């Protein structure tokens, strides 16, 4: 192996590490996703051709290892205890008075940090490399979740030695799931007929303790660091310096922190964030207050449960009880019927709540809720309020059942097998049109600023639009005739519509509103096919060759493009000048093109992720379960039910050597 290849591999690792840091830690990328992917691919190719160049801390090695049976228990370097809570100003005052008296007149300062609503995790580094990650467990003994923690992109696999030169140290912090990932996960689960997670915290806990690291990776967790230890004790002299040092070492540290000089400063910070918490992309449930000086922390000491030098100020739970007065059914853009709870209005955390989502019939059954019941309602972030549980059955409670016809157009509704949602099948249903317009114009889709509920309702009322393509024929004169619309705003909106013509193909595809084709699937399809024509022409089989596209999604895409009304709509969008082509990912064709594989058991030398990569690079596809369309099952040691299923269906089974042979990489050849 030449020196220059080794140098190139290290250079790529450094670059990728740097760009991961900019993207996941600082949230300010300098290169496009495509450029990042190109660097990653170059490093992957290099490591595949020269496996000796692969290092455990390479950015290509975040997801690896086999699913496990369980987690190994490991004692913590010092207990991971909890914090006492202050529920109001008086309790915080009491805490400060105790600190003041125990420090006997010394001056002291506090550091105020956001209390992230997740779960704590310790990460151990040796020689600046992540070697072990432990959950809190019972506080004294945690569970080894290293393989899963490695998939968290904001947790560095290598730290910067110039910031923390020590050969061994431990970082403690919080694992969280951002709201957007949480919503996407629940949507996916709902589509797959699985129960939803109640909140991002539970979803994060499930992901961190998943037995298969590729599941953790897909859930996109995030990690914020707040402690730096050596042998179970703080490494530095103050909390403020700890946070700054962690940040310089490449860790993600929450930037909303403040040094406070007393109770009033603390109360100001707490008050500010109580008002602003909904603007954050993740959930917080309070503010953590810590005495800054470690020397003073040690003077104050610990009780058996918690430190005397810190306290968690908890924001009031945004929950309240009220009566479920009715359940109404709303129709979404894909025709899905969603039951919405009408509640007796109740104030929760300064906002009056009178509606909550019930998602679907399964959720109503899970809650066991009926009209007339008293329920506990929760508001969290910008997530729509939800019913947590039934508190009391109503005296004259009435059970709800999903209607047999669409409540808006009276059309047929169907519930497809394996789906939680009931859908209206009439593509002309007015409710679907309203929601499709809103979706099309929304920020993550075509981003037409100003095209919100109020304007869409007016456009529909005046019959100015009958489908998304009509938006591109609107004029400022037409808009100016609408209520509360001046010339300036009308012109601005027309400009915004014009501007949206240059949105990339993936957004156009997402905007069409094909069931199951959201942001991510649209991006994958756009990159794979490179044009809308190619997607529209692809058979269900061809569509399934795309990674992450299964039979259900492929069928929905086919159905959409087979519908003459949709084809007509597409032609009108094309005539309006929308982007129907985009950059195409280099198509991987190879010896395995057209073949679908399922991996099971432990292979003798390849990790599951490596085998998957090899198959994909050979042009093949890896699926999660065995079906009649599986071409081969690759089985290793301890293969279980998938092997049995393959035998039952007569799907050919090969071992690792068999796979390498098909790839033309056989060692024995
Ligand atoms: S410091 C001795 N700082 O809140 C434990 N904890 O209620 C000191 N948390 O178990 C923890 N954000 O899981 C600390 N900025 C922050 C935090 C934070 C969230 C969690 C953590 C802890 C719990 C205590």
Coordinates of C-alpha atoms in Angstrom, one line a residue, residues 41-449:
X41 CA -17.8 7.9 -0.9
X42 CA -14.2 8.5 -1.8
X43 CA -13.1 7.5 1.7
X44 CA -15.5 4.4 1.6
X45 CA -14.1 3.3 -1.7
X46 CA -10.5 3.7 -0.6
X47 CA -11.2 1.7 2.6
X48 CA -13.0 -1.0 0.7
X49 CA -10.1 -1.4 -1.7
X50 CA -7.6 -1.2 1.1
X51 CA -9.2 -2.5 4.3
X52 CA -6.0 -2.0 6.2
X53 CA -6.6 1.8 5.9
X54 CA -9.8 1.6 7.8
X55 CA -9.6 3.0 11.3
X56 CA -12.2 2.4 14.0
X57 CA -12.7 6.2 14.4
X58 CA -13.2 6.8 10.7
X59 CA -16.4 8.7 9.9
X60 CA -17.4 5.7 7.7
X61 CA -17.5 3.6 10.8
X62 CA -20.3 5.3 12.8
X63 CA -22.7 2.5 12.1
X64 CA -21.3 -0.9 12.5
X65 CA -21.6 -4.0 14.5
X66 CA -24.3 -6.7 14.7
X67 CA -27.5 -6.4 16.5
X68 CA -27.1 -7.6 20.1
X69 CA -29.0 -9.6 22.6
X70 CA -28.7 -7.0 25.4
X71 CA -26.3 -4.5 27.0
X72 CA -23.4 -5.1 29.2
X73 CA -23.6 -3.4 32.6
X74 CA -20.7 -1.2 33.6
X75 CA -20.2 0.8 36.9
X76 CA -19.8 4.6 36.6
X77 CA -16.6 6.4 37.6
X78 CA -18.8 8.3 40.1
X79 CA -22.5 8.1 40.6
X80 CA -24.7 9.8 38.0
X81 CA -27.1 11.3 40.4
X82 CA -30.1 13.5 39.8
X83 CA -30.9 17.0 40.7
X84 CA -33.3 18.5 43.3
X85 CA -36.1 20.5 41.7
X86 CA -37.3 24.0 42.3
X87 CA -40.9 24.4 41.1
X88 CA -41.2 28.1 41.7
X89 CA -39.4 31.3 42.6
X90 CA -39.7 30.7 46.4
X91 CA -38.0 27.3 46.1
X92 CA -35.2 28.8 44.0
X93 CA -34.8 31.6 46.6
X94 CA -34.6 28.9 49.3
X95 CA -31.8 27.1 47.3
X96 CA -29.9 30.4 46.9
X97 CA -30.2 31.2 50.6
X98 CA -28.8 27.7 51.5
X99 CA -25.9 28.2 49.1
X100 CA -25.3 31.6 50.6
X101 CA -25.2 30.4 54.2
X102 CA -23.1 27.3 53.5
X103 CA -20.5 29.4 51.7
X104 CA -20.4 31.7 54.8
X105 CA -20.3 35.0 53.0
X106 CA -18.0 34.0 50.1
X107 CA -18.8 35.6 46.8
X108 CA -20.1 33.1 44.3
X109 CA -21.5 32.9 40.7
X110 CA -24.0 30.6 39.0
X111 CA -24.1 29.1 35.5
X112 CA -27.6 28.8 34.1
X113 CA -28.1 26.2 31.4
X114 CA -31.2 24.9 29.6
X115 CA -32.5 21.7 31.0
X116 CA -32.8 19.5 27.9
X117 CA -35.5 16.9 28.0
X118 CA -33.7 13.8 27.1
X119 CA -31.6 11.2 28.9
X120 CA -28.1 11.5 30.3
X121 CA -25.2 9.6 28.9
X122 CA -21.5 9.3 29.9
X123 CA -18.9 9.2 27.1
X124 CA -15.4 8.0 27.9
X125 CA -12.4 9.0 25.8
X126 CA -8.9 7.5 25.8
X127 CA -6.1 9.1 23.7
X128 CA -8.8 11.4 22.3
X129 CA -10.9 8.6 20.9
X130 CA -14.4 7.7 22.0
X131 CA -14.0 4.3 23.7
X132 CA -17.2 3.7 25.7
X133 CA -20.6 5.3 26.2
X134 CA -22.8 4.4 29.2
X135 CA -26.5 5.2 29.9
X136 CA -27.3 6.5 33.4
X137 CA -28.9 3.1 34.4
X138 CA -29.6 3.2 38.1
X139 CA -27.0 5.9 38.6
X140 CA -24.3 3.6 39.8
X141 CA -24.2 1.1 37.1
X142 CA -25.0 2.0 33.5
X143 CA -25.4 0.1 30.3
X144 CA -22.8 0.0 27.6
X145 CA -24.4 1.6 24.5
X146 CA -21.1 2.5 22.7
X147 CA -22.1 1.1 19.3
X148 CA -25.3 3.1 19.4
X149 CA -23.7 6.3 20.7
X150 CA -21.2 6.2 17.8
X151 CA -24.1 6.8 15.4
X152 CA -24.8 10.2 17.0
X153 CA -23.2 12.6 14.6
X154 CA -22.8 15.5 17.0
X155 CA -20.8 13.2 19.4
X156 CA -17.2 13.3 18.2
X157 CA -15.4 10.0 17.6
X158 CA -12.1 11.9 18.1
X159 CA -11.8 15.0 20.3
X160 CA -9.4 17.9 19.8
X161 CA -6.2 17.3 21.9
X162 CA -5.3 21.0 21.9
X163 CA -8.5 21.7 23.9
X164 CA -8.3 18.7 26.2
X165 CA -4.7 17.3 26.3
X166 CA -5.5 14.6 29.0
X167 CA -5.0 11.0 27.9
X168 CA -8.3 9.9 29.6
X169 CA -11.4 11.8 30.3
X170 CA -15.2 11.4 30.6
X171 CA -17.9 13.7 29.2
X172 CA -21.4 13.7 30.5
X173 CA -24.4 15.2 28.8
X174 CA -27.8 14.7 27.4
X175 CA -29.1 12.6 24.5
X176 CA -32.1 14.2 22.8
X177 CA -34.2 13.8 19.7
X178 CA -35.0 17.0 17.8
X179 CA -38.7 17.7 17.2
X180 CA -38.4 17.3 13.5
X181 CA -36.9 13.9 13.7
X182 CA -39.5 12.9 16.3
X183 CA -42.4 14.0 14.0
X184 CA -40.9 12.2 11.0
X185 CA -40.4 9.0 13.1
X186 CA -44.0 9.0 14.3
X187 CA -45.2 9.6 10.8
X188 CA -43.2 6.7 9.6
X189 CA -44.4 4.5 12.4
X190 CA -48.0 5.5 11.7
X191 CA -47.6 4.5 8.0
X192 CA -46.2 1.2 9.1
X193 CA -49.1 0.6 11.4
X194 CA -47.0 0.9 14.6
X195 CA -47.9 2.9 17.7
X196 CA -46.6 6.4 18.0
X197 CA -44.0 7.5 20.6
X198 CA -45.6 9.7 23.2
X199 CA -42.8 12.3 23.2
X200 CA -39.2 13.0 21.9
X201 CA -37.7 11.8 25.2
X202 CA -39.3 8.3 25.0
X203 CA -38.4 8.1 21.3
X204 CA -34.7 9.0 22.2
X205 CA -34.6 6.5 25.0
X206 CA -35.9 3.8 22.7
X207 CA -33.4 4.7 20.0
X208 CA -30.4 4.8 22.4
X209 CA -31.3 1.3 23.7
X210 CA -32.1 -0.2 20.3
X211 CA -30.4 -3.6 19.9
X212 CA -29.5 -2.8 16.3
X213 CA -27.2 0.3 15.9
X214 CA -28.6 0.9 12.4
X215 CA -31.9 1.7 14.1
X216 CA -30.3 4.2 16.4
X217 CA -28.5 5.8 13.4
X218 CA -31.8 6.2 11.5
X219 CA -33.4 8.0 14.4
X220 CA -31.0 10.9 14.3
X221 CA -30.2 11.5 17.9
X222 CA -28.3 14.6 19.2
X223 CA -25.9 15.0 22.1
X224 CA -25.2 18.1 24.2
X225 CA -22.3 17.9 26.6
X226 CA -22.2 19.6 30.0
X227 CA -19.7 17.9 32.3
X228 CA -16.0 17.0 31.9
X229 CA -14.5 14.5 34.3
X230 CA -11.3 12.7 35.1
X231 CA -11.5 9.7 37.4
X232 CA -15.1 10.7 38.3
X233 CA -14.2 14.3 39.3
X234 CA -14.4 17.6 37.4
X235 CA -11.3 18.1 35.3
X236 CA -11.4 21.9 35.4
X237 CA -12.0 24.6 38.0
X238 CA -15.3 26.0 36.9
X239 CA -18.5 25.0 35.1
X240 CA -18.2 27.9 32.7
X241 CA -14.6 26.9 31.7
X242 CA -15.8 23.3 31.4
X243 CA -18.5 24.3 28.9
X244 CA -16.1 26.5 26.9
X245 CA -13.4 23.8 26.8
X246 CA -15.9 21.1 25.8
X247 CA -17.0 23.3 22.9
X248 CA -13.4 23.9 21.8
X249 CA -12.7 20.2 21.9
X250 CA -15.5 19.6 19.3
X251 CA -18.4 18.7 21.5
X252 CA -21.8 20.3 21.0
X253 CA -22.5 22.5 24.0
X254 CA -25.8 24.4 24.3
X255 CA -25.1 28.0 23.4
X256 CA -27.9 29.3 25.5
X257 CA -26.1 29.6 28.8
X258 CA -25.4 32.5 31.0
X259 CA -23.2 33.4 33.9
X260 CA -25.5 34.8 36.6
X261 CA -24.5 37.0 39.5
X262 CA -27.5 36.2 41.8
X263 CA -31.1 35.4 42.0
X264 CA -32.3 38.2 39.8
X265 CA -30.1 37.3 36.9
X266 CA -31.3 33.7 37.3
X267 CA -34.9 34.7 37.3
X268 CA -34.4 36.8 34.2
X269 CA -32.8 33.9 32.3
X270 CA -35.5 31.5 33.5
X271 CA -38.3 33.9 32.5
X272 CA -36.8 34.6 29.1
X273 CA -36.6 30.9 28.2
X274 CA -40.1 30.1 29.5
X275 CA -41.4 32.5 26.8
X276 CA -39.0 31.4 24.1
X277 CA -38.9 27.6 24.7
X278 CA -41.2 26.9 21.8
X279 CA -38.8 28.5 19.3
X280 CA -36.2 25.8 20.0
X281 CA -36.0 22.8 17.7
X282 CA -35.9 20.5 20.7
X283 CA -37.8 20.3 24.0
X284 CA -36.6 21.7 27.3
X285 CA -38.4 21.2 30.7
X286 CA -36.6 23.8 32.7
X287 CA -33.3 25.5 33.6
X288 CA -30.4 23.9 35.4
X289 CA -28.6 26.2 37.9
X290 CA -25.0 25.3 38.9
X291 CA -22.6 27.0 41.3
X292 CA -19.7 27.9 38.9
X293 CA -16.6 27.4 41.0
X294 CA -15.7 23.7 41.5
X295 CA -13.9 24.5 44.7
X296 CA -17.2 25.9 46.1
X297 CA -19.1 23.0 44.7
X298 CA -16.9 20.7 46.8
X299 CA -17.5 22.8 49.9
X300 CA -21.2 22.5 49.3
X301 CA -21.0 18.8 48.7
X302 CA -23.8 16.3 48.1
X303 CA -26.7 14.8 49.8
X304 CA -27.3 11.0 49.1
X305 CA -29.4 11.9 46.1
X306 CA -28.2 15.1 44.6
X307 CA -25.6 17.9 44.7
X308 CA -26.2 20.9 47.0
X309 CA -24.5 23.1 44.4
X310 CA -27.1 22.7 41.7
X311 CA -30.8 22.7 41.2
X312 CA -33.2 22.1 38.4
X313 CA -35.8 24.8 38.0
X314 CA -38.7 23.0 36.4
X315 CA -41.2 24.8 34.2
X316 CA -44.8 24.0 35.1
X317 CA -46.0 20.9 33.3
X318 CA -48.0 22.1 30.4
X319 CA -50.9 19.7 31.1
X320 CA -54.4 20.3 32.2
X321 CA -57.6 18.3 32.6
X322 CA -60.7 19.1 30.6
X323 CA -63.7 17.5 29.0
X324 CA -63.7 15.9 25.5
X325 CA -66.8 17.5 24.1
X326 CA -66.8 16.1 20.6
X327 CA -64.7 14.3 17.9
X328 CA -64.6 15.8 14.4
X329 CA -63.0 14.3 11.4
X330 CA -60.6 16.3 9.3
X331 CA -59.4 15.3 5.8
X332 CA -55.7 15.8 5.0
X333 CA -53.9 16.3 1.6
X334 CA -53.5 12.6 1.0
X335 CA -57.1 12.0 1.9
X336 CA -56.3 10.6 5.4
X337 CA -59.2 11.1 7.8
X338 CA -57.9 12.4 11.1
X339 CA -60.1 12.5 14.2
X340 CA -59.7 15.8 16.1
X341 CA -60.7 16.2 19.7
X342 CA -62.9 19.2 20.5
X343 CA -62.2 20.1 24.1
X344 CA -63.8 22.4 26.6
X345 CA -61.4 25.3 26.3
X346 CA -58.7 25.2 28.9
X347 CA -55.6 27.4 29.6
X348 CA -52.3 25.5 29.5
X349 CA -49.1 27.5 30.0
X350 CA -50.6 30.8 28.9
X351 CA -52.3 29.4 25.8
X352 CA -56.0 28.4 25.4
X353 CA -56.3 24.9 24.1
X354 CA -59.6 23.7 22.5
X355 CA -58.4 21.1 20.0
X356 CA -56.1 18.1 20.2
X357 CA -55.2 15.5 17.6
X358 CA -56.2 11.9 18.1
X359 CA -54.3 10.6 15.0
X360 CA -56.5 7.6 14.1
X361 CA -59.0 5.0 15.3
X362 CA -56.2 2.9 16.8
X363 CA -55.0 5.8 19.0
X364 CA -58.6 6.3 20.2
X365 CA -58.8 2.6 21.2
X366 CA -55.4 2.7 22.8
X367 CA -56.5 5.7 25.0
X368 CA -59.9 4.1 25.6
X369 CA -61.4 7.5 25.2
X370 CA -65.0 8.4 24.5
X371 CA -66.9 11.6 24.0
X372 CA -67.9 13.1 27.4
X373 CA -64.8 11.8 29.3
X374 CA -62.5 14.0 31.4
X375 CA -59.0 13.8 29.9
X376 CA -55.5 15.0 30.6
X377 CA -54.3 17.3 27.8
X378 CA -50.6 18.2 27.2
X379 CA -49.1 20.9 25.1
X380 CA -45.4 20.5 24.2
X381 CA -43.5 22.8 21.9
X382 CA -45.1 23.4 18.5
X383 CA -46.5 19.9 18.5
X384 CA -50.3 19.9 18.3
X385 CA -51.8 19.4 21.8
X386 CA -52.5 15.8 22.6
X387 CA -54.6 13.7 25.0
X388 CA -52.3 11.9 27.4
X389 CA -54.9 9.7 29.1
X390 CA -58.5 9.4 30.3
X391 CA -59.0 10.7 33.9
X392 CA -62.6 9.9 34.4
X393 CA -65.4 8.3 32.3
X394 CA -68.2 10.7 31.4
X395 CA -71.7 9.8 32.8
X396 CA -73.2 9.7 29.3
X397 CA -70.1 8.8 27.4
X398 CA -70.4 8.1 23.7
X399 CA -68.0 6.0 21.7
X400 CA -66.7 7.3 18.4
X401 CA -66.3 5.4 15.2
X402 CA -64.6 6.6 12.0
X403 CA -67.3 7.4 9.4
X404 CA -67.9 5.1 6.4
X405 CA -67.9 8.1 4.0
X406 CA -65.8 11.2 3.7
X407 CA -67.3 13.9 5.9
X408 CA -66.4 16.6 3.3
X409 CA -67.3 15.2 -0.1
X410 CA -69.3 12.1 0.9
X411 CA -66.9 9.9 -1.2
X412 CA -65.8 6.4 -0.4
X413 CA -63.2 5.8 2.3
X414 CA -60.9 2.8 2.5
X415 CA -58.5 1.5 5.1
X416 CA -55.7 -0.3 3.3
X417 CA -54.1 -3.4 4.9
X418 CA -51.3 -2.6 7.3
X419 CA -52.2 1.1 7.5
X420 CA -53.5 3.0 10.5
X421 CA -55.2 5.7 8.4
X422 CA -58.6 5.6 6.7
X423 CA -58.5 7.6 3.4
X424 CA -61.0 9.4 1.2
X425 CA -60.3 8.1 -2.3
X426 CA -61.8 11.1 -4.2
X427 CA -58.8 13.0 -5.6
X428 CA -61.1 16.0 -6.2
X429 CA -62.2 16.2 -2.6
X430 CA -62.2 19.9 -1.6
X431 CA -60.6 19.2 1.8
X432 CA -57.7 17.4 0.0
X433 CA -57.2 20.4 -2.3
X434 CA -56.9 22.9 0.5
X435 CA -54.4 20.8 2.4
X436 CA -52.4 20.0 -0.8
X437 CA -52.1 23.7 -1.6
X438 CA -50.9 24.4 2.0
X439 CA -48.4 21.5 1.8
X440 CA -47.1 22.6 -1.7
X441 CA -46.5 26.2 -0.5
X442 CA -45.0 25.3 2.9
X443 CA -41.5 26.2 3.9
X444 CA -39.8 22.8 3.5
X445 CA -41.5 22.3 0.1
X446 CA -41.9 25.1 -2.5
X447 CA -41.4 27.8 0.2
X448 CA -44.0 30.3 -1.0
X449 CA -44.0 32.9 1.8

